[in-house]
Tab-separated table of C-alpha atoms and ligand atoms in Angstrom:
chain	number	residue	atom	x	y	z
S	671	MET	CA	65.421	-27.020	-56.887
S	672	ARG	CA	63.715	-29.907	-58.686
S	673	ALA	CA	64.895	-31.764	-61.727
S	674	VAL	CA	62.428	-31.440	-64.594
S	675	SER	CA	62.666	-35.089	-65.483
S	676	PHE	CA	60.204	-36.375	-62.861
S	677	LYS	CA	57.373	-38.373	-64.379
S	678	ARG	CA	54.801	-37.072	-61.938
S	679	LYS	CA	54.642	-34.767	-58.964
S	680	ILE	CA	52.939	-35.978	-55.814
S	681	LEU	CA	51.929	-33.885	-52.853
S	682	CYS	CA	50.857	-34.975	-49.406
S	683	ILE	CA	49.062	-32.530	-47.144
S	684	GLY	CA	49.739	-33.583	-43.548
S	685	ALA	CA	53.160	-34.663	-42.272
S	686	GLY	CA	52.025	-36.938	-39.438
S	687	TYR	CA	52.314	-40.626	-38.589
S	688	VAL	CA	50.714	-41.647	-41.879
S	689	GLY	CA	51.719	-38.922	-44.348
S	690	GLY	CA	55.419	-38.799	-43.445
S	691	PRO	CA	56.309	-42.510	-43.630
S	692	THR	CA	54.001	-43.200	-46.589
S	693	MET	CA	55.559	-40.476	-48.690
S	694	ALA	CA	59.085	-41.452	-47.669
S	695	VAL	CA	58.450	-45.000	-48.904
S	696	ILE	CA	56.750	-43.825	-52.117
S	697	ALA	CA	59.734	-41.537	-52.800
S	698	ALA	CA	62.181	-44.369	-52.156
S	699	LYS	CA	60.296	-46.812	-54.377
S	700	CYS	CA	59.479	-44.346	-57.159
S	701	PRO	CA	62.614	-42.383	-58.027
S	702	ASP	CA	60.814	-41.115	-61.134
S	703	TYR	CA	58.262	-39.231	-58.984
S	704	ALA	CA	58.858	-36.002	-57.039
S	705	VAL	CA	57.188	-36.201	-53.648
S	706	THR	CA	56.478	-33.147	-51.498
S	707	VAL	CA	55.023	-33.202	-48.002
S	708	VAL	CA	53.492	-30.052	-46.525
S	709	ASP	CA	52.005	-29.249	-43.145
S	710	ILE	CA	50.642	-26.171	-41.389
S	711	SER	CA	53.050	-26.797	-38.526
S	712	ALA	CA	56.383	-25.142	-39.378
S	713	GLU	CA	57.898	-26.865	-36.361
S	714	ARG	CA	56.934	-30.305	-37.632
S	715	ILE	CA	58.287	-29.582	-41.102
S	716	ALA	CA	61.551	-28.301	-39.600
S	717	LYS	CA	61.864	-31.614	-37.744
S	718	TRP	CA	61.288	-33.597	-40.942
S	719	ASN	CA	64.107	-31.553	-42.466
S	720	SER	CA	66.414	-32.181	-39.504
S	721	ASP	CA	68.363	-35.143	-38.155
S	722	ARG	CA	65.734	-35.774	-35.497
S	723	LEU	CA	62.483	-36.690	-37.250
S	724	PRO	CA	59.227	-35.813	-35.476
S	725	ILE	CA	58.212	-39.468	-35.214
S	726	TYR	CA	60.082	-42.615	-34.336
S	727	GLU	CA	59.689	-45.548	-36.721
S	728	PRO	CA	62.258	-48.312	-37.174
S	729	GLY	CA	63.956	-47.898	-40.572
S	730	LEU	CA	62.458	-44.481	-41.283
S	731	ASP	CA	65.579	-42.407	-40.608
S	732	GLU	CA	67.565	-44.360	-43.194
S	733	ILE	CA	64.927	-43.949	-45.899
S	734	VAL	CA	64.425	-40.252	-45.265
S	735	ARG	CA	68.161	-39.654	-45.260
S	736	ALA	CA	68.525	-41.454	-48.600
S	737	VAL	CA	65.777	-39.622	-50.510
S	738	ARG	CA	65.322	-36.257	-48.812
S	739	GLY	CA	66.472	-33.509	-51.159
S	740	GLN	CA	66.561	-36.020	-54.052
S	741	ASN	CA	62.867	-36.628	-54.701
S	742	LEU	CA	61.389	-36.110	-51.234
S	743	PHE	CA	60.819	-32.572	-50.006
S	744	PHE	CA	59.244	-31.163	-46.848
S	745	SER	CA	57.782	-27.681	-47.009
S	746	THR	CA	55.311	-25.279	-45.383
S	747	ASP	CA	54.275	-23.682	-48.673
S	748	ILE	CA	50.924	-25.450	-48.930
S	749	GLU	CA	49.423	-23.131	-51.551
S	750	GLY	CA	52.445	-23.218	-53.848
S	751	ALA	CA	52.594	-26.988	-53.545
S	752	ILE	CA	48.905	-27.400	-54.444
S	753	LYS	CA	49.475	-25.394	-57.636
S	754	GLU	CA	52.515	-27.396	-58.610
S	755	ASN	CA	51.374	-30.973	-58.004
S	756	ASP	CA	49.083	-33.277	-59.971
S	757	ILE	CA	48.295	-35.916	-57.368
S	758	ILE	CA	47.422	-34.722	-53.874
S	759	PHE	CA	47.194	-37.084	-50.906
S	760	VAL	CA	45.236	-35.683	-47.991
S	761	SER	CA	46.469	-37.036	-44.701
S	762	VAL	CA	45.292	-34.515	-42.139
S	763	ASN	CA	44.015	-35.568	-38.752
S	764	THR	CA	40.384	-36.448	-38.250
S	765	PRO	CA	40.015	-36.814	-34.486
S	766	THR	CA	36.757	-37.764	-32.807
S	767	LYS	CA	34.483	-34.748	-32.405
S	768	THR	CA	34.553	-33.238	-28.950
S	769	PHE	CA	31.581	-30.929	-29.470
S	770	GLY	CA	28.165	-30.707	-31.081
S	771	ALA	CA	26.309	-33.470	-32.906
S	772	GLY	CA	28.073	-36.818	-32.710
S	773	ALA	CA	30.471	-35.563	-30.014
S	774	GLY	CA	32.616	-38.414	-28.732
S	775	MET	CA	31.779	-40.532	-31.771
S	776	ALA	CA	31.727	-38.910	-35.177
S	777	ALA	CA	34.907	-37.758	-36.897
S	778	ASP	CA	35.820	-34.098	-36.632
S	779	LEU	CA	36.221	-33.081	-40.250
S	780	GLN	CA	37.175	-29.461	-39.817
S	781	TYR	CA	40.858	-29.834	-40.797
S	782	TRP	CA	39.910	-32.046	-43.661
S	783	GLU	CA	37.268	-29.626	-44.976
S	784	LYS	CA	39.624	-26.643	-44.663
S	785	THR	CA	42.103	-28.608	-46.730
S	786	ALA	CA	39.494	-29.336	-49.413
S	787	ARG	CA	38.619	-25.638	-49.624
S	788	GLN	CA	42.270	-24.684	-49.789
S	789	ILE	CA	42.855	-27.133	-52.646
S	790	ARG	CA	39.886	-25.656	-54.496
S	791	SER	CA	41.034	-22.068	-54.086
S	792	CYS	CA	44.652	-22.697	-55.110
S	793	ALA	CA	44.351	-25.257	-57.895
S	794	GLU	CA	45.022	-24.000	-61.409
S	795	SER	CA	44.845	-27.366	-63.165
S	796	ASP	CA	43.075	-30.745	-62.865
S	797	LYS	CA	44.047	-32.796	-59.819
S	798	ILE	CA	43.677	-36.278	-58.450
S	799	ILE	CA	42.813	-36.100	-54.759
S	800	VAL	CA	43.629	-39.153	-52.677
S	801	GLU	CA	41.918	-39.580	-49.302
S	802	LYS	CA	44.498	-41.039	-46.973
S	803	SER	CA	42.996	-39.970	-43.653
S	804	THR	CA	40.544	-42.446	-42.175
S	805	LEU	CA	37.223	-40.880	-42.935
S	806	PRO	CA	33.598	-41.722	-42.439
S	807	VAL	CA	32.001	-43.545	-45.316
S	808	ARG	CA	30.757	-41.215	-48.049
S	809	THR	CA	33.264	-38.483	-47.218
S	810	ALA	CA	34.735	-38.678	-50.696
S	811	GLN	CA	31.406	-37.537	-52.015
S	812	ALA	CA	31.414	-34.530	-49.676
S	813	MET	CA	34.928	-33.743	-50.796
S	814	GLU	CA	33.883	-33.868	-54.433
S	815	ARG	CA	31.044	-31.488	-53.716
S	816	ILE	CA	33.288	-28.986	-51.978
S	817	LEU	CA	35.853	-29.201	-54.748
S	818	THR	CA	33.387	-28.741	-57.554
S	819	ALA	CA	31.269	-26.083	-55.837
S	820	THR	CA	32.732	-23.129	-57.728
S	821	ASN	CA	32.469	-24.290	-61.320
S	822	SER	CA	35.997	-23.171	-62.046
S	823	GLY	CA	36.381	-25.572	-64.949
S	824	ILE	CA	39.061	-27.460	-63.061
S	825	HIS	CA	38.344	-31.149	-62.638
S	826	PHE	CA	39.012	-33.077	-59.451
S	827	ASP	CA	38.955	-36.861	-59.201
S	828	VAL	CA	38.667	-38.106	-55.652
S	829	LEU	CA	40.086	-41.526	-54.765
S	830	SER	CA	39.985	-43.373	-51.466
S	831	ASN	CA	43.223	-45.102	-50.506
S	832	PRO	CA	43.020	-46.110	-46.855
S	833	GLU	CA	46.164	-46.643	-44.882
S	834	PHE	CA	46.640	-49.950	-43.107
S	835	LEU	CA	50.077	-49.348	-41.643
S	836	ALA	CA	50.576	-49.940	-37.942
S	837	GLU	CA	52.839	-47.715	-35.920
S	838	GLY	CA	56.176	-49.237	-35.044
S	839	THR	CA	56.116	-51.317	-38.219
S	840	ALA	CA	55.111	-48.512	-40.597
S	841	VAL	CA	58.066	-48.914	-42.929
S	842	SER	CA	57.814	-52.685	-43.320
S	843	ASP	CA	54.007	-52.480	-43.601
S	844	LEU	CA	54.424	-49.956	-46.405
S	845	GLU	CA	57.201	-51.879	-48.113
S	846	SER	CA	55.352	-55.205	-48.058
S	847	PRO	CA	51.665	-54.529	-47.511
S	848	ASP	CA	49.125	-57.377	-47.274
S	849	ARG	CA	47.090	-55.337	-49.712
S	850	VAL	CA	46.720	-51.841	-51.115
S	851	LEU	CA	43.136	-50.697	-51.513
S	852	ILE	CA	42.041	-48.032	-53.965
S	853	GLY	CA	38.447	-46.891	-54.242
S	854	ALA	CA	37.387	-44.935	-57.288
S	855	ARG	CA	34.286	-43.770	-59.086
S	856	GLU	CA	33.107	-46.103	-61.800
S	857	THR	CA	33.263	-43.337	-64.401
S	858	GLU	CA	35.876	-43.263	-67.131
S	859	ARG	CA	37.740	-40.405	-65.447
S	860	GLY	CA	37.489	-42.097	-62.054
S	861	GLN	CA	38.988	-45.269	-63.489
S	862	ALA	CA	41.779	-43.326	-65.208
S	863	ALA	CA	42.653	-41.644	-61.915
S	864	CYS	CA	42.602	-45.054	-60.260
S	865	ARG	CA	45.117	-46.371	-62.817
S	866	GLU	CA	47.474	-43.473	-62.019
S	867	LEU	CA	47.495	-44.481	-58.375
S	868	VAL	CA	47.810	-48.191	-59.178
S	869	ASP	CA	50.888	-47.316	-61.259
S	870	ILE	CA	52.550	-45.690	-58.255
S	871	TYR	CA	52.055	-48.694	-55.964
S	872	ALA	CA	52.897	-51.136	-58.748
S	873	HIS	CA	56.495	-49.860	-58.509
S	874	TRP	CA	56.882	-52.301	-55.610
S	875	VAL	CA	53.589	-54.026	-54.768
S	876	PRO	CA	52.550	-57.100	-56.828
S	877	ARG	CA	49.528	-56.224	-58.955
S	878	ASP	CA	47.299	-58.899	-57.466
S	879	GLN	CA	47.715	-57.299	-54.066
S	880	ILE	CA	46.449	-53.950	-55.320
S	881	LEU	CA	42.677	-54.160	-54.881
S	882	THR	CA	40.328	-51.723	-56.508
S	883	SER	CA	36.729	-51.158	-55.487
S	884	ASN	CA	34.088	-48.499	-55.426
S	885	ILE	CA	34.828	-45.561	-53.149
S	886	TRP	CA	32.319	-46.453	-50.453
S	887	SER	CA	33.592	-50.017	-50.094
S	888	SER	CA	37.121	-48.712	-49.784
S	889	GLU	CA	36.210	-46.209	-47.087
S	890	LEU	CA	34.173	-48.760	-45.155
S	891	SER	CA	36.844	-51.471	-45.428
S	892	LYS	CA	39.242	-49.361	-43.431
S	893	LEU	CA	36.821	-48.976	-40.544
S	894	VAL	CA	35.861	-52.631	-40.687
S	895	SER	CA	39.485	-53.852	-40.726
S	896	ASN	CA	40.259	-51.921	-37.575
S	897	ALA	CA	36.994	-52.967	-35.949
S	898	PHE	CA	37.759	-56.658	-36.607
S	899	LEU	CA	41.291	-56.353	-35.216
S	900	ALA	CA	40.083	-54.548	-32.108
S	901	GLN	CA	37.276	-57.094	-31.740
S	902	LYS	CA	39.831	-59.896	-31.488
S	903	ILE	CA	41.617	-58.083	-28.665
S	904	SER	CA	38.390	-57.283	-26.820
S	905	SER	CA	37.288	-60.879	-27.197
S	906	ILE	CA	40.435	-62.265	-25.605
S	907	ASN	CA	40.449	-59.503	-22.979
S	908	ALA	CA	36.881	-60.411	-22.047
S	909	ILE	CA	38.012	-64.005	-21.643
S	910	SER	CA	40.979	-62.875	-19.525
S	911	ALA	CA	38.533	-61.732	-16.834
S	912	LEU	CA	36.966	-65.164	-16.813
S	913	CYS	CA	40.377	-66.854	-16.702
S	914	GLU	CA	41.307	-64.946	-13.566
S	915	LYS	CA	38.204	-66.376	-11.865
S	916	THR	CA	38.473	-69.932	-13.140
S	917	GLU	CA	42.246	-70.477	-12.972
S	918	ALA	CA	42.428	-71.010	-16.693
S	919	ASP	CA	45.430	-69.286	-18.291
S	920	VAL	CA	44.550	-66.809	-21.036
S	921	THR	CA	47.828	-67.385	-22.884
S	922	GLU	CA	47.102	-71.107	-23.079
S	923	VAL	CA	43.532	-70.442	-24.168
S	924	ALA	CA	44.695	-67.981	-26.849
S	925	ARG	CA	47.255	-70.462	-28.105
S	926	ALA	CA	44.672	-73.225	-28.412
S	927	VAL	CA	42.068	-70.981	-30.010
S	928	GLY	CA	44.507	-69.210	-32.334
S	929	LYS	CA	45.782	-72.501	-33.751
S	930	ASP	CA	42.483	-72.804	-35.574
S	931	SER	CA	43.494	-71.315	-38.897
S	932	ARG	CA	40.011	-69.883	-39.319
S	933	ILE	CA	40.648	-67.741	-36.235
S	934	GLY	CA	44.390	-67.140	-36.475
S	935	SER	CA	46.877	-66.415	-33.717
S	936	LYS	CA	47.457	-62.700	-34.274
S	937	PHE	CA	45.812	-60.019	-32.128
S	938	LEU	CA	44.982	-62.521	-29.437
S	939	SER	CA	47.351	-61.225	-26.747
S	940	ALA	CA	45.384	-60.207	-23.700
S	941	SER	CA	46.480	-56.821	-22.413
S	942	VAL	CA	45.569	-53.897	-20.224
S	943	GLY	CA	43.569	-52.656	-23.224
S	944	PHE	CA	44.194	-51.542	-26.771
S	945	GLY	CA	45.140	-47.964	-27.529
S	946	GLY	CA	46.387	-45.968	-30.477
S	947	SER	CA	44.867	-43.296	-32.605
S	948	CYS	CA	42.748	-45.575	-34.784
S	949	PHE	CA	40.899	-48.407	-33.089
S	950	LYS	CA	38.590	-46.525	-30.764
S	951	LYS	CA	38.076	-43.673	-33.194
S	952	ASP	CA	37.263	-45.911	-36.124
S	953	ILE	CA	34.903	-48.153	-34.179
S	954	LEU	CA	33.051	-45.148	-32.788
S	955	ASN	CA	32.775	-43.876	-36.324
S	956	LEU	CA	31.285	-47.186	-37.370
S	957	VAL	CA	28.878	-47.048	-34.438
S	958	TYR	CA	27.865	-43.520	-35.347
S	959	LEU	CA	27.289	-44.519	-38.938
S	960	CYS	CA	25.059	-47.428	-37.883
S	961	ARG	CA	23.065	-45.229	-35.498
S	962	TYR	CA	22.698	-42.625	-38.230
S	963	TYR	CA	21.106	-45.241	-40.446
S	964	GLY	CA	18.973	-46.536	-37.557
S	965	ILE	CA	20.667	-49.934	-37.291
S	966	GLU	CA	20.802	-49.952	-33.494
S	967	GLU	CA	21.611	-53.648	-33.039
S	968	VAL	CA	24.671	-53.381	-35.232
S	969	ALA	CA	25.749	-50.181	-33.500
S	970	ASP	CA	25.425	-51.856	-30.087
S	971	TYR	CA	27.418	-54.862	-31.265
S	972	TRP	CA	30.447	-52.753	-32.231
S	973	GLN	CA	30.033	-50.419	-29.268
S	974	GLY	CA	30.599	-53.533	-27.146
S	975	VAL	CA	34.162	-53.809	-28.458
S	976	VAL	CA	34.963	-50.357	-27.075
S	977	SER	CA	33.052	-50.990	-23.836
S	978	ILE	CA	35.052	-54.147	-23.103
S	979	ASN	CA	38.249	-52.180	-23.660
S	980	GLU	CA	37.182	-49.529	-21.129
S	981	TYR	CA	36.210	-52.326	-18.732
S	982	GLN	CA	39.613	-53.975	-19.130
S	983	LYS	CA	41.441	-50.762	-18.214
S	984	ARG	CA	39.204	-50.176	-15.172
S	985	ARG	CA	39.581	-53.791	-14.132
S	986	PHE	CA	43.373	-53.498	-14.203
S	987	VAL	CA	43.344	-50.555	-11.804
S	988	MET	CA	40.787	-52.264	-9.531
S	989	ARG	CA	43.012	-55.316	-9.350
S	990	MET	CA	45.910	-53.112	-8.264
S	991	LEU	CA	43.778	-51.418	-5.648
S	992	ASN	CA	42.275	-54.630	-4.267
S	993	SER	CA	45.553	-56.498	-4.068
S	994	MET	CA	47.393	-53.600	-2.434
S	995	PHE	CA	45.100	-53.665	0.604
S	996	ASN	CA	42.490	-51.339	-0.905
S	997	THR	CA	44.535	-48.206	-0.546
S	998	LEU	CA	47.044	-46.641	-2.882
S	999	ALA	CA	47.276	-43.261	-1.168
S	1000	GLY	CA	50.898	-42.192	-0.771
S	1001	LYS	CA	52.175	-45.390	-2.409
S	1002	LYS	CA	54.759	-45.116	-5.122
S	1003	ILE	CA	53.807	-46.898	-8.327
S	1004	CYS	CA	56.139	-47.158	-11.261
S	1005	LEU	CA	54.704	-47.472	-14.761
S	1006	PHE	CA	56.951	-49.428	-17.120
S	1007	GLY	CA	56.013	-47.870	-20.459
S	1008	PHE	CA	53.599	-45.161	-21.459
S	1009	ALA	CA	53.388	-45.619	-25.247
S	1010	PHE	CA	50.230	-47.345	-26.489
S	1011	LYS	CA	52.411	-50.202	-27.731
S	1012	ALA	CA	56.110	-51.020	-28.127
S	1013	ASP	CA	58.393	-49.431	-30.714
S	1014	THR	CA	56.608	-46.112	-30.854
S	1015	GLY	CA	56.680	-42.888	-28.866
S	1016	ASP	CA	52.987	-42.348	-29.548
S	1017	THR	CA	50.760	-42.216	-26.484
S	1018	ARG	CA	47.398	-41.488	-28.087
S	1019	GLU	CA	44.616	-43.419	-26.329
S	1020	SER	CA	47.277	-45.349	-24.425
S	1021	ALA	CA	45.873	-47.480	-21.611
S	1022	ALA	CA	48.759	-46.084	-19.567
S	1023	LEU	CA	47.182	-42.637	-19.533
S	1024	PHE	CA	43.935	-43.983	-18.086
S	1025	VAL	CA	45.816	-46.072	-15.515
S	1026	ALA	CA	48.016	-43.103	-14.523
S	1027	GLN	CA	45.012	-40.842	-14.035
S	1028	GLU	CA	43.120	-43.422	-11.986
S	1029	LEU	CA	46.169	-43.998	-9.793
S	1030	LEU	CA	46.515	-40.247	-9.259
S	1031	ALA	CA	42.827	-40.131	-8.315
S	1032	GLU	CA	43.672	-42.711	-5.630
S	1033	HIS	CA	46.453	-40.332	-4.469
S	1034	ALA	CA	49.228	-42.684	-5.493
S	1035	LYS	CA	52.576	-41.153	-6.457
S	1036	ILE	CA	53.501	-42.247	-9.942
S	1037	VAL	CA	56.836	-42.610	-11.672
S	1038	ILE	CA	56.789	-43.079	-15.427
S	1039	THR	CA	59.567	-44.576	-17.471
S	1040	ASP	CA	59.544	-45.243	-21.224
S	1041	PRO	CA	62.348	-45.352	-23.799
S	1042	GLN	CA	60.493	-43.186	-26.340
S	1043	ALA	CA	57.333	-41.691	-24.897
S	1044	LEU	CA	58.338	-39.563	-21.898
S	1045	GLU	CA	57.982	-36.322	-23.823
S	1046	ASN	CA	54.405	-37.214	-24.831
S	1047	ALA	CA	53.618	-38.513	-21.345
S	1048	ARG	CA	54.534	-35.123	-19.895
S	1049	ILE	CA	52.205	-33.390	-22.333
S	1050	ASP	CA	49.360	-35.857	-21.669
S	1051	LEU	CA	49.570	-35.378	-17.915
S	1052	GLN	CA	50.386	-31.668	-17.805
S	1053	ASP	CA	46.956	-30.730	-16.419
S	1054	ASP	CA	46.799	-33.522	-13.848
S	1055	ASP	CA	47.450	-32.853	-10.184
S	1056	GLY	CA	49.527	-35.135	-8.027
S	1057	VAL	CA	53.050	-36.415	-7.719
S	1058	ILE	CA	54.346	-37.517	-11.135
S	1059	ASP	CA	57.974	-38.211	-11.938
S	1060	TYR	CA	59.436	-38.968	-15.348
S	1061	VAL	CA	62.601	-41.064	-15.232
S	1062	ASP	CA	64.577	-42.475	-18.161
S	1063	ASP	CA	66.351	-45.268	-16.341
S	1064	PRO	CA	63.953	-48.078	-15.319
S	1065	TYR	CA	66.111	-49.072	-12.328
S	1066	ALA	CA	66.063	-45.539	-10.958
S	1067	ALA	CA	62.330	-45.289	-11.727
S	1068	ALA	CA	61.480	-48.425	-9.736
S	1069	ALA	CA	63.737	-47.656	-6.759
S	1070	GLY	CA	61.655	-47.280	-3.605
S	1071	ALA	CA	58.409	-48.179	-5.415
S	1072	ASP	CA	55.668	-50.297	-3.860
S	1073	ALA	CA	54.583	-51.603	-7.242
S	1074	ILE	CA	55.564	-51.818	-10.883
S	1075	ALA	CA	52.886	-51.912	-13.575
S	1076	VAL	CA	53.976	-52.973	-17.061
S	1077	MET	CA	51.980	-50.851	-19.501
S	1078	THR	CA	53.902	-51.270	-22.747
S	1079	GLU	CA	55.480	-54.438	-24.133
S	1080	TRP	CA	58.931	-52.932	-24.762
S	1081	SER	CA	61.375	-55.834	-25.074
S	1082	LEU	CA	63.840	-54.034	-22.807
S	1083	TYR	CA	61.524	-54.756	-19.854
S	1084	ARG	CA	62.041	-58.460	-20.410
S	1085	GLU	CA	65.769	-58.109	-20.089
S	1086	LEU	CA	66.047	-56.144	-16.845
S	1087	ASP	CA	67.715	-57.506	-13.725
S	1088	TYR	CA	64.619	-57.997	-11.548
S	1089	GLU	CA	66.643	-59.143	-8.536
S	1090	ARG	CA	68.332	-55.766	-8.535
S	1091	ILE	CA	64.961	-54.035	-8.980
S	1092	TYR	CA	63.400	-56.062	-6.179
S	1093	ARG	CA	66.213	-55.218	-3.756
S	1094	ALA	CA	65.601	-51.496	-4.251
S	1095	MET	CA	61.791	-51.634	-3.851
S	1096	SER	CA	59.530	-51.318	-0.800
S	1097	ARG	CA	58.090	-54.502	0.734
S	1098	PRO	CA	55.803	-56.176	-0.081
S	1099	ALA	CA	56.737	-55.579	-3.706
S	1100	PHE	CA	53.974	-55.895	-6.315
S	1101	LEU	CA	54.259	-56.405	-10.020
S	1102	PHE	CA	51.275	-56.042	-12.355
S	1103	ASP	CA	52.095	-57.264	-15.822
S	1104	GLY	CA	49.587	-55.535	-18.102
S	1105	ARG	CA	51.186	-57.184	-21.129
S	1106	ASN	CA	52.072	-60.667	-19.897
S	1107	ILE	CA	55.631	-60.252	-21.143
S	1108	LEU	CA	57.620	-61.174	-18.045
S	1109	ASP	CA	58.635	-64.507	-16.547
S	1110	HIS	CA	56.067	-64.590	-13.764
S	1111	LYS	CA	57.294	-67.729	-12.048
S	1112	ARG	CA	60.822	-66.361	-11.826
S	1113	LEU	CA	59.583	-62.993	-10.510
S	1114	HIS	CA	57.584	-64.808	-7.855
S	1115	GLU	CA	60.680	-66.738	-6.807
S	1116	ILE	CA	62.567	-63.472	-6.464
S	1117	GLY	CA	59.910	-62.304	-4.004
S	1118	PHE	CA	57.426	-60.269	-6.030
S	1119	ASN	CA	53.666	-60.621	-5.704
S	1120	VAL	CA	52.878	-61.051	-9.372
S	1121	TYR	CA	49.563	-60.198	-11.030
S	1122	PRO	CA	49.465	-61.084	-14.736
S	1123	ILE	CA	46.451	-60.565	-17.010
S	1124	GLY	CA	44.105	-63.532	-17.292
S	1125	LYS	CA	46.115	-65.858	-15.044
S	1126	VAL	CA	46.081	-66.593	-11.343
S	1127	ALA	CA	48.162	-64.233	-9.258
S	1128	LEU	CA	51.392	-65.563	-7.738
S	1129	THR	CA	51.513	-64.136	-4.235
S	1130	HIS	CA	53.351	-64.679	-0.956
S	1131	VAL	CA	50.518	-64.175	1.469
Q	239	LIG	C1	46.201	-50.130	-36.144
Q	239	LIG	C2	46.049	-51.175	-37.271
Q	239	LIG	O1	46.812	-52.338	-36.933
Q	239	LIG	C3	46.512	-50.591	-38.596
Q	239	LIG	O2	46.296	-51.521	-39.646
Q	239	LIG	C4	45.713	-49.329	-38.874
Q	239	LIG	O3	46.125	-48.727	-40.059
Q	239	LIG	C5	45.876	-48.350	-37.719
Q	239	LIG	O4	45.486	-48.964	-36.499
Q	239	LIG	P1	48.196	-49.211	-34.652
Q	239	LIG	O5	47.193	-48.335	-33.983
Q	239	LIG	O6	49.492	-48.600	-35.066
Q	239	LIG	O7	47.581	-49.855	-35.977
Q	239	LIG	O8	48.540	-50.403	-33.650
Q	239	LIG	P2	48.290	-51.962	-33.538
Q	239	LIG	O9	49.568	-52.672	-33.692
Q	239	LIG	O10	47.162	-52.442	-34.340
Q	239	LIG	O11	47.903	-52.077	-31.979
Q	239	LIG	C6	46.761	-51.410	-31.452
Q	239	LIG	C7	46.645	-51.649	-29.958
Q	239	LIG	O12	46.268	-52.985	-29.675
Q	239	LIG	C8	47.931	-51.425	-29.181
Q	239	LIG	O13	47.629	-50.740	-27.976
Q	239	LIG	C9	48.439	-52.827	-28.922
Q	239	LIG	O14	49.290	-52.891	-27.830
Q	239	LIG	C10	47.126	-53.547	-28.698
Q	239	LIG	N1	47.187	-54.999	-28.913
Q	239	LIG	C11	47.564	-55.507	-30.134
Q	239	LIG	C12	46.805	-55.874	-27.900
Q	239	LIG	O15	46.458	-55.440	-26.785
Q	239	LIG	N2	46.830	-57.218	-28.139
Q	239	LIG	C13	47.201	-57.751	-29.340
Q	239	LIG	O16	47.180	-58.981	-29.478
Q	239	LIG	C14	47.576	-56.864	-30.366
């Protein structure tokens, strides 16, 4: 199946949101490398081999179509692939532990450890192992210990290469990254392994953007990057609560503050709360690490970023409840968007899930619409009781509703005909813009009672 002329063979274990796009881009940029992606889920692999990929990312379909079968292969033969490949990326999921010590905080490493053991039992030659999953600091060391536990004579070099891609922009983030970070041991072998990985990225990333460091710095940098980004959002969200009380406008405040180049304008959009698979998980990991080392003040500081996010989500629902006469029972509320952000179908840790569940607890009837995430929304809410409808068309979804709540900043919600929507809704009609993406003044003129985030409400009473 494979041409013998490939310079190197790369394997990635884990065909998820990180592994799939990363390997597709490496394959596209390095035609001299054969890239194989394996996963325990046969269904997921079948989707990667089909016309409908298991994840939605702008630009990904085109890349996969161009390189699949040339130098990009998707397979379920994990053991065979471990034998055959020299460089193995590990990109399995490391969710937050739901049981035992560190439950709700520490990373659950069971999939990752199983993978390490599987690599050890199948490998017949030396390998470079690249940690791609976000892992607690010092995991590379644990991986080395598992890999070398049997004295088989086979040598494993473990590198840390954290992923900084954001969903929805995965392909462009991979094609033009701000930086690539590679952590390696300071031994001769460690440095040689590091050079192998640098060579791969150097196919398309300028050398001065490929940073190398020791393994622990690399692992920690990933957690810290996400913690800093999330901190910016929690900071502006905290201020949004104050804006609502003082009649300041959070967008104006963010614009003024963000103009200071030392602060920067990105990640300063107030919202119903950040979501996604990484932010909360990584911060809790950081908190756990600090508590483990007894640095309580530092742990509390970062815990605050997560606490403000929970507060922001609760506050959003309370604002809905208070403004709708303190009862939502029997009212129909339409959620515009369920994905944790625009341009993805991913709903992990989405604020929309929390809002939906709180509304159901108030006995509201909810209607969910989203261009990409309805399938995941159904799965997320499958165990919840109450009236839940899933509707593709936003006009049909909002018809007869008492309120609309914008959960995801899909651009299509900006372009809807809100006069038409208003005509088909119950009166008084409420609109809660959890993303501040709509033209609030115009909506108010149409007749809506409008509740943005961090701005005074525009009402008719
Ligand atoms: C994030 C990091 O950006 C990425 O570098 C890392 O590798 C993985 O975690 P991702 O989870 O895909 O990526 O999403 P991101 O774009 O960072 O957004 C996270 C959440 O913050 C979303 O819910 C988004 O809607 C929200 N957000 C973002 C805000 O509420 N306000 C903002 O100003 C920016």
